[in-house]
Tab-separated table of C-alpha atoms and ligand atoms in Angstrom:
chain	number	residue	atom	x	y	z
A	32	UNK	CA	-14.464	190.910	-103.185
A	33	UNK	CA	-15.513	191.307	-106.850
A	34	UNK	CA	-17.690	191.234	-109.340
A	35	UNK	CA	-16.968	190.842	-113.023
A	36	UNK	CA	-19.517	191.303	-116.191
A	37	UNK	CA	-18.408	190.808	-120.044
A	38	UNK	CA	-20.391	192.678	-123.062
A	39	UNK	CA	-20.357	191.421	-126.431
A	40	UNK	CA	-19.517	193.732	-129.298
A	41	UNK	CA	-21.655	193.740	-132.615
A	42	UNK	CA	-21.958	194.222	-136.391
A	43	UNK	CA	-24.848	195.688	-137.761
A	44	UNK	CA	-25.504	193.112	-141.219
A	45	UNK	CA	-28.597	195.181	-142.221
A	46	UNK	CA	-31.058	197.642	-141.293
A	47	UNK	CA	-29.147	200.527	-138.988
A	48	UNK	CA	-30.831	204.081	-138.629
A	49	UNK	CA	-34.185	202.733	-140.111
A	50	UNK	CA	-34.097	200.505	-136.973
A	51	UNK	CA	-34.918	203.580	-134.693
A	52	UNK	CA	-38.362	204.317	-136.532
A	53	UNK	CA	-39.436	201.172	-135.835
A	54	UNK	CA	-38.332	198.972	-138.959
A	55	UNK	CA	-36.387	196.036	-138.244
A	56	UNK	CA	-32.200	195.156	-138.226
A	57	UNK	CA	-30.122	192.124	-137.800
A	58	UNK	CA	-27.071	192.132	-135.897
A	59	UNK	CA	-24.710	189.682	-134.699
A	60	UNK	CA	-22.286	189.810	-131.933
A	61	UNK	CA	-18.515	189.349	-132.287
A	62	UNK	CA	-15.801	187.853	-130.611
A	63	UNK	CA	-14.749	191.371	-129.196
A	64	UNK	CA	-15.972	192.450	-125.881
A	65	UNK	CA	-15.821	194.709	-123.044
A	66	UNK	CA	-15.001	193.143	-119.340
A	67	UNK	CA	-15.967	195.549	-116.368
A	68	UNK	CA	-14.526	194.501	-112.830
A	69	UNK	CA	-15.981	196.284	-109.877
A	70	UNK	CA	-15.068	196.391	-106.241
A	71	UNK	CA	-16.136	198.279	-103.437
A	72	UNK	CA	-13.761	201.349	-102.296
A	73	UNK	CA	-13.944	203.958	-99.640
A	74	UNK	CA	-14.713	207.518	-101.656
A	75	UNK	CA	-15.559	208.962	-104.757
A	76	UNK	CA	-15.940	205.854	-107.453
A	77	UNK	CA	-13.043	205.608	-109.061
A	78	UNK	CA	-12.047	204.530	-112.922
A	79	UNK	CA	-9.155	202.220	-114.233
A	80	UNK	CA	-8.002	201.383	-117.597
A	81	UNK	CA	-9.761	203.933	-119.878
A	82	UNK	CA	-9.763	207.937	-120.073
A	83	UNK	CA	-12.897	209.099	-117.784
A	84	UNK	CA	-14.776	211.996	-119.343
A	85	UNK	CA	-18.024	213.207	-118.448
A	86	UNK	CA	-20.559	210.777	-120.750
A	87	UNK	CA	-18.473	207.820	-119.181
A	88	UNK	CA	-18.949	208.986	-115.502
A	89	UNK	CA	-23.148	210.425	-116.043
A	90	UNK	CA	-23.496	206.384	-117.777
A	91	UNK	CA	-21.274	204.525	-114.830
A	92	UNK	CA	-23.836	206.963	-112.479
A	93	UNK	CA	-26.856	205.123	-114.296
A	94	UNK	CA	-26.043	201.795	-112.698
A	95	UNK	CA	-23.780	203.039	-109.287
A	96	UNK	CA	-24.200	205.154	-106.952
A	97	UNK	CA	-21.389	208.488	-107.057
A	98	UNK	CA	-18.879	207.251	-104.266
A	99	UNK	CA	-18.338	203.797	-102.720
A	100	UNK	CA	-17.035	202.217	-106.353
A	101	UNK	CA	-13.512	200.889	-108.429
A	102	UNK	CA	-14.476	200.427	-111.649
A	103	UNK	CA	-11.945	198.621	-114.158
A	104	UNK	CA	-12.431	198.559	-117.878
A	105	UNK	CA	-10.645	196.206	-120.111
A	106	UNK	CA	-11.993	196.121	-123.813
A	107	UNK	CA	-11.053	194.681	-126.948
A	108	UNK	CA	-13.682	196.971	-129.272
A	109	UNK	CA	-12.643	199.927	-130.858
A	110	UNK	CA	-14.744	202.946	-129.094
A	111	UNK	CA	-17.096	205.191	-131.823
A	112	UNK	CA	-16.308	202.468	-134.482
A	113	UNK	CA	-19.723	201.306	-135.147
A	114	UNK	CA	-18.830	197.966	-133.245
A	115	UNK	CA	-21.313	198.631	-130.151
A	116	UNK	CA	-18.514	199.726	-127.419
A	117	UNK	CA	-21.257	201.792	-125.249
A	118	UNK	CA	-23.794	198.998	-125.323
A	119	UNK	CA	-20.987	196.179	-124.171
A	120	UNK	CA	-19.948	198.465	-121.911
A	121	UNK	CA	-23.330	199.137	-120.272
A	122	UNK	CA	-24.119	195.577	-120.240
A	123	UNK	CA	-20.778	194.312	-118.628
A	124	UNK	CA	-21.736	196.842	-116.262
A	125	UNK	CA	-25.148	195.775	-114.538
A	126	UNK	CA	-23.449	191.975	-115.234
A	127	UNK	CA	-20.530	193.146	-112.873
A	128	UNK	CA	-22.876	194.902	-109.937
A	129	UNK	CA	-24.957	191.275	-110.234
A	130	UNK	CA	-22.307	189.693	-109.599
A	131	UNK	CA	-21.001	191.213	-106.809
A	132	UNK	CA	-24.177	191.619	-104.909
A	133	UNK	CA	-24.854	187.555	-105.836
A	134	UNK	CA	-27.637	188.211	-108.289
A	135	UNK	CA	-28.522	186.175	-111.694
A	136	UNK	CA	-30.043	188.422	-114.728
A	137	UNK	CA	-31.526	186.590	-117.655
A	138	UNK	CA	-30.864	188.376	-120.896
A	139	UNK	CA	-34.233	190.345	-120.751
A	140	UNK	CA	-32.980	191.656	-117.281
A	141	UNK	CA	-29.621	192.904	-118.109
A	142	UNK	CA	-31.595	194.961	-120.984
A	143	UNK	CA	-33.893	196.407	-119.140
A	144	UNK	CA	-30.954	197.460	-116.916
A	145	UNK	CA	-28.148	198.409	-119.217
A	146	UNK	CA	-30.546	200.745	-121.364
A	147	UNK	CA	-30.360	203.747	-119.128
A	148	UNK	CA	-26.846	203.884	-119.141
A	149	UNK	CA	-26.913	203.469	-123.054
A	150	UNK	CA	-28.988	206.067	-123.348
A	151	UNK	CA	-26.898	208.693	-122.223
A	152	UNK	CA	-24.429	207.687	-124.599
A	153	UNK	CA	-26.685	207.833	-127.362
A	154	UNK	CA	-30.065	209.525	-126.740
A	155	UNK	CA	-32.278	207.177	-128.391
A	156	UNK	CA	-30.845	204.183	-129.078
A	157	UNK	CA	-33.275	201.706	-130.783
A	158	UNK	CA	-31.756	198.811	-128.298
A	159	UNK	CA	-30.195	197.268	-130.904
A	160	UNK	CA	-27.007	196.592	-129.519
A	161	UNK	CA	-27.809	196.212	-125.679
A	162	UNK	CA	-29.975	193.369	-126.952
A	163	UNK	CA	-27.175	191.878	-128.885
A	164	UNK	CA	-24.125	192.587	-126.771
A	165	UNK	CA	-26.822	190.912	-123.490
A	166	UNK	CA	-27.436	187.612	-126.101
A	167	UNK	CA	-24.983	187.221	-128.521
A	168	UNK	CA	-25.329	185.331	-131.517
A	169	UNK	CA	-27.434	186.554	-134.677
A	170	UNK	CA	-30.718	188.565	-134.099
A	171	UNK	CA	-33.658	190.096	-135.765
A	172	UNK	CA	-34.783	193.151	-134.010
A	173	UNK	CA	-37.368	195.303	-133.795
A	174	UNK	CA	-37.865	198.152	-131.350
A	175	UNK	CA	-40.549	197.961	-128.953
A	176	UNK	CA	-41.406	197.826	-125.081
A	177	UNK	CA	-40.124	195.169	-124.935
A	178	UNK	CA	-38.485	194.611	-128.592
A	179	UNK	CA	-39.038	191.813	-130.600
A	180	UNK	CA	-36.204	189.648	-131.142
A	181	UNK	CA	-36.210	186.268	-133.420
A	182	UNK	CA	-32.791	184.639	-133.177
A	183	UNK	CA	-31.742	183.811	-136.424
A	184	UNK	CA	-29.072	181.451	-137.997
A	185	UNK	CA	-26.308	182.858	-140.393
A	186	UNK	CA	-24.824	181.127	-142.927
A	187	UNK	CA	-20.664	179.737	-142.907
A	188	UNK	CA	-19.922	183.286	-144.431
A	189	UNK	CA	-17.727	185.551	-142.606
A	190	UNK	CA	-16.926	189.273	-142.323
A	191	UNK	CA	-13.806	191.230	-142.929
A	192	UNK	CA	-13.978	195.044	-140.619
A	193	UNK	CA	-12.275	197.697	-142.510
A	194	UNK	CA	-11.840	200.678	-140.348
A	195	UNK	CA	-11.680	204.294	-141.489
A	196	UNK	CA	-9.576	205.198	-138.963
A	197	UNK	CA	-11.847	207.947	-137.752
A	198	UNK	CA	-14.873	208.061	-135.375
A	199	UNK	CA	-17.966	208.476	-135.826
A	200	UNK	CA	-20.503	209.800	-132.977
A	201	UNK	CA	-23.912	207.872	-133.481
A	202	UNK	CA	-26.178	210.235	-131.156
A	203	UNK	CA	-24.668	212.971	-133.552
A	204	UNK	CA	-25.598	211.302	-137.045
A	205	UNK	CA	-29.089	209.448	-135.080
A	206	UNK	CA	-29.948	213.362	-134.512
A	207	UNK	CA	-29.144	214.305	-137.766
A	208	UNK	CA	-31.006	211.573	-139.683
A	209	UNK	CA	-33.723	212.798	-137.352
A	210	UNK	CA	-33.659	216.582	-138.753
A	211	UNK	CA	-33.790	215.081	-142.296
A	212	UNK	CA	-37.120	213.323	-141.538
A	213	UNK	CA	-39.713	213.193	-143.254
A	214	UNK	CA	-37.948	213.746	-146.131
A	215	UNK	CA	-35.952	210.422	-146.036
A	216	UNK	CA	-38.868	208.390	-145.011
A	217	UNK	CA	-38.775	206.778	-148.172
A	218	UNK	CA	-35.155	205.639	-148.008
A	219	UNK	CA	-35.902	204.487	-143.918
A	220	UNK	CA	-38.706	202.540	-145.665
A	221	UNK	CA	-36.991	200.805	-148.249
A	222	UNK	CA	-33.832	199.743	-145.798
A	223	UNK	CA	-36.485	197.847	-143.647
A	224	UNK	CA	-37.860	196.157	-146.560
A	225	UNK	CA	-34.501	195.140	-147.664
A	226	UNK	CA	-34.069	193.380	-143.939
A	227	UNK	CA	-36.824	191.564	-145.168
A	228	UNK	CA	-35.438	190.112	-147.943
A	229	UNK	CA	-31.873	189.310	-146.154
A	230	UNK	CA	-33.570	187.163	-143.626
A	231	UNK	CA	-34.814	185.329	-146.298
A	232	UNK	CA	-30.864	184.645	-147.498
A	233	UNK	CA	-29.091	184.538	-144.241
A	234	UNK	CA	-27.518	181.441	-145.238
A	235	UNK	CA	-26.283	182.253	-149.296
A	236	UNK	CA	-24.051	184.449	-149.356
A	237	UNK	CA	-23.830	185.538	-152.826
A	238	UNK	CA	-27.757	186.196	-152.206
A	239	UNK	CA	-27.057	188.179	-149.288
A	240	UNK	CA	-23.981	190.405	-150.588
A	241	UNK	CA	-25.656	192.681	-152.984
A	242	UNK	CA	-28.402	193.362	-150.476
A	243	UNK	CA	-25.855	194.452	-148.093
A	244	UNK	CA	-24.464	196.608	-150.974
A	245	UNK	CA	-27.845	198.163	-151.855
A	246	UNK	CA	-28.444	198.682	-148.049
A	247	UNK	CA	-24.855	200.809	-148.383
A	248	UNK	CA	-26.529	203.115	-151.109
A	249	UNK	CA	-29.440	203.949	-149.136
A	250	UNK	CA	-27.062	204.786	-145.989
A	251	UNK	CA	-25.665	207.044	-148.478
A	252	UNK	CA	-28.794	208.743	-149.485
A	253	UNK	CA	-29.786	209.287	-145.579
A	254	UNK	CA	-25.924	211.443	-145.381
A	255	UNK	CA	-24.368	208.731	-143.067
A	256	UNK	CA	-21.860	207.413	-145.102
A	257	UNK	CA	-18.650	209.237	-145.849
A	258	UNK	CA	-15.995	209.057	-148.937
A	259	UNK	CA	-13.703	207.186	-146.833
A	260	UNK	CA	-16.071	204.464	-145.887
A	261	UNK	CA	-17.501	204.701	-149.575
A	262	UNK	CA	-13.879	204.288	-150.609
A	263	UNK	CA	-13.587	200.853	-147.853
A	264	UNK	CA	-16.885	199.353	-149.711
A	265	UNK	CA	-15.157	199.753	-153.031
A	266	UNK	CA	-11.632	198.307	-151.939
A	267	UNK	CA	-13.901	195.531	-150.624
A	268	UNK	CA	-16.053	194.744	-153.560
A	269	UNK	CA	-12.949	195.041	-156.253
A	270	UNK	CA	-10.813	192.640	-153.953
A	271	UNK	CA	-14.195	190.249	-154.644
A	272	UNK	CA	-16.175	190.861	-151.331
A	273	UNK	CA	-19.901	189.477	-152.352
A	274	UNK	CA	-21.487	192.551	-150.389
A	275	UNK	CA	-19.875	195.376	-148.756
A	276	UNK	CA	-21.591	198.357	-146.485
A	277	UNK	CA	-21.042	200.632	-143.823
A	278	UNK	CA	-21.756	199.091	-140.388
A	279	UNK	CA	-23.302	201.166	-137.291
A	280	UNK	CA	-24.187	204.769	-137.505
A	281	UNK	CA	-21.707	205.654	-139.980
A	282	UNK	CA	-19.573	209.132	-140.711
A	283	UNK	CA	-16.438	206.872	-139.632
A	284	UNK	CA	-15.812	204.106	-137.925
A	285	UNK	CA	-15.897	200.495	-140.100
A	286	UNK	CA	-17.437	198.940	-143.232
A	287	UNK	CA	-17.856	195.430	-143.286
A	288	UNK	CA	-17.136	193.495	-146.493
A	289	UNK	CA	-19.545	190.045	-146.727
A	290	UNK	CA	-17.357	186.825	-147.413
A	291	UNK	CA	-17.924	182.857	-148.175
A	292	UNK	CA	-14.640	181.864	-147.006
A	293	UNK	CA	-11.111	181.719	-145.468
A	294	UNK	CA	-9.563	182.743	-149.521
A	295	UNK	CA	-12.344	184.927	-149.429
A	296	UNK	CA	-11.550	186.936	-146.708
A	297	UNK	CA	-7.833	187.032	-147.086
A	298	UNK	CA	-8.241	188.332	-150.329
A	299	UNK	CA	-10.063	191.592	-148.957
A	300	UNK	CA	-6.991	191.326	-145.905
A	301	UNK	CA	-4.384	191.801	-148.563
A	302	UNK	CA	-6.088	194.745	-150.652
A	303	UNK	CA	-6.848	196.209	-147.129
A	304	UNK	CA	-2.893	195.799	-146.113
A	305	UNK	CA	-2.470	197.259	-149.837
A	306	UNK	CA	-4.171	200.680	-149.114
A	307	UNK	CA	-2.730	200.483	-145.847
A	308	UNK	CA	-6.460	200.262	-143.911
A	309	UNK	CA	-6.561	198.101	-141.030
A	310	UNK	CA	-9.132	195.242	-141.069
A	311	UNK	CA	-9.709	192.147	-139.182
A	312	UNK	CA	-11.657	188.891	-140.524
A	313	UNK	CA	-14.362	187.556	-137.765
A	314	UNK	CA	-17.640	185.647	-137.476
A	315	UNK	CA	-20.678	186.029	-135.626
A	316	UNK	CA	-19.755	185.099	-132.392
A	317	UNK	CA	-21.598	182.576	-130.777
A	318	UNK	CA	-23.263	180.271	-133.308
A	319	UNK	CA	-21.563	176.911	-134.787
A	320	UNK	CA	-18.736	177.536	-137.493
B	698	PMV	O1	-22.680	203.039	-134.177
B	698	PMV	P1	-23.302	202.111	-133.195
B	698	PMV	O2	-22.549	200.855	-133.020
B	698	PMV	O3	-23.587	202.778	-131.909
B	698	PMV	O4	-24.712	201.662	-133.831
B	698	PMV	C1	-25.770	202.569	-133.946
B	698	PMV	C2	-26.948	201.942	-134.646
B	698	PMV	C3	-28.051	202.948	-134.995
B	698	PMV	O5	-29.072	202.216	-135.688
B	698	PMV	C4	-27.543	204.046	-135.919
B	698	PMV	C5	-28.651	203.597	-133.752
B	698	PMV	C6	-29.512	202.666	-132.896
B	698	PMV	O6	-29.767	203.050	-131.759
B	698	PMV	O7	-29.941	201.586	-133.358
């Protein structure tokens, strides 16, 4: 017997960092995921199909108990890129246990549940991407016990994912953001009033872009961004991306470069192939093309 649990991935569109004091972020979930498939075993639970370390086995301990477990991982997200592997991860998780014990969760449930193991990859993770990996589809968040959510509807625009190459570890850069308060208070302010003003544009994208670009200049100014992903955001916006930023907690992991079409996006493709930076086109996942 078995039980089997899928997590979306994400993109952060607007509003990361600023998001854990309380200001709000859209996200949207992507057609990359993480599948957990659990059985029951005699012994020590045991993990398939990606390197164990210690995070991985104290966040697995969050939602099973130490022996009695086979735990396979299959994923198609890049881990530390910014693309919410932990949170799909945690949520395929408490999906898979459901499953196998012949239990339903709602959405709301499989937060509440997937959070603890979250948090020990990330300390104090707004929710942000639990709520989006559990949903799917295009959010507004805000945090909160519960969090607010407002589904929203994007536009036909799409996304190209340009990837640095290198990781970046959020509870690292979330800490140091932290340090640098309140000092960048200011700059936390003004990203949530730029979410603001993208929900009011979520379906023109040549609105939309230079707020995402602006939103990439105050990630700079909190000392999340790095010269490789301010180099990706330039490639982007010279290849004639409409917006380009950072997405996720930055020093690594991807940019994403904002789109209004198929010529659109291969355009950014072929300067990406260019420079020799791999990138992937994709649309929110879950909402009508
Ligand atoms: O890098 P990711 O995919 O883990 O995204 C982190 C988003 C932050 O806003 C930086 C942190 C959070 O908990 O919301």
């Amino acid at each position: 017997m078995s039980g089997t649990g899928i997590g979306w991935g994400k993109l952060i569109l607007c509003g990361e960092h600023a998001v854990v004091y309380g200001h709000p972020a859209i996200a949207f979930a992507v057609d990359l995921s993480t599948r957990v498939t659990l059985t029951r075993r005699p012994g020590p639970t045991a993990v398939a199909g990606c390197p164990s370390d210690a995070r991985l086995t104290a966040a697995l301990h969050e939602v099973l108990e130490p022996t009695g477990w086979g735990v396979r991982l299959d994923s198609t997200l890049p881990i530390g890129k910014g693309m919410g592997s932990s949170a799909a991860l945690a949520v395929a998780l408490v999906r898979a246990r459901a499953e196998l014990e012949g239990r339903s969760l709602d959405a709301d449930q499989t937060y509440a549940q997937a959070m603890p193991c979250e948090r020990v990859f990330h300390g104090n993770p707004s929710g942000l991407d639990v709520a989006v990996s559990a949903r799917g589809g295009c959010i507004r968040f805000t945090r909160g016990t519960p969090p607010t959510l407002q589904p929203l509807t994007p536009g036909r625009w799409r996304v190209v994912v340009l990837d640095t190459g290198a990781a970046g570890d959020t509870a690292e850069l979330v800490a140091g953001v932290a340090a640098r308060r309140p000092g960048v208070e200011p700059v936390l302010q003004a990203i949530g009033a730029l979410v603001e003003r993208c929900c009011g544009h979520l379906d023109d994208a040549r609105a939309l872009g230079p707020l995402l670009t602006e939103n990439h200049r105050l990630l700079g100014k909190l000392g999340v961004s790095t010269p490789e992903l301010d180099d990706l955001v330039a490639l982007a916006l010279d290849a004639g991306a409409l917006g380009a930023k950072l997405a996720g907690a930055g020093g690594g992991g991807v940019a994403l470069a904002l789109v209004d079409d198929t010529a659109g996006a291969d355009a950014v493709l072929a300067a990406a192939e260019r420079a020799g930076v791999p990138a992937l086109a994709c649309r929110p996942a879950g909402v009508p093309s």
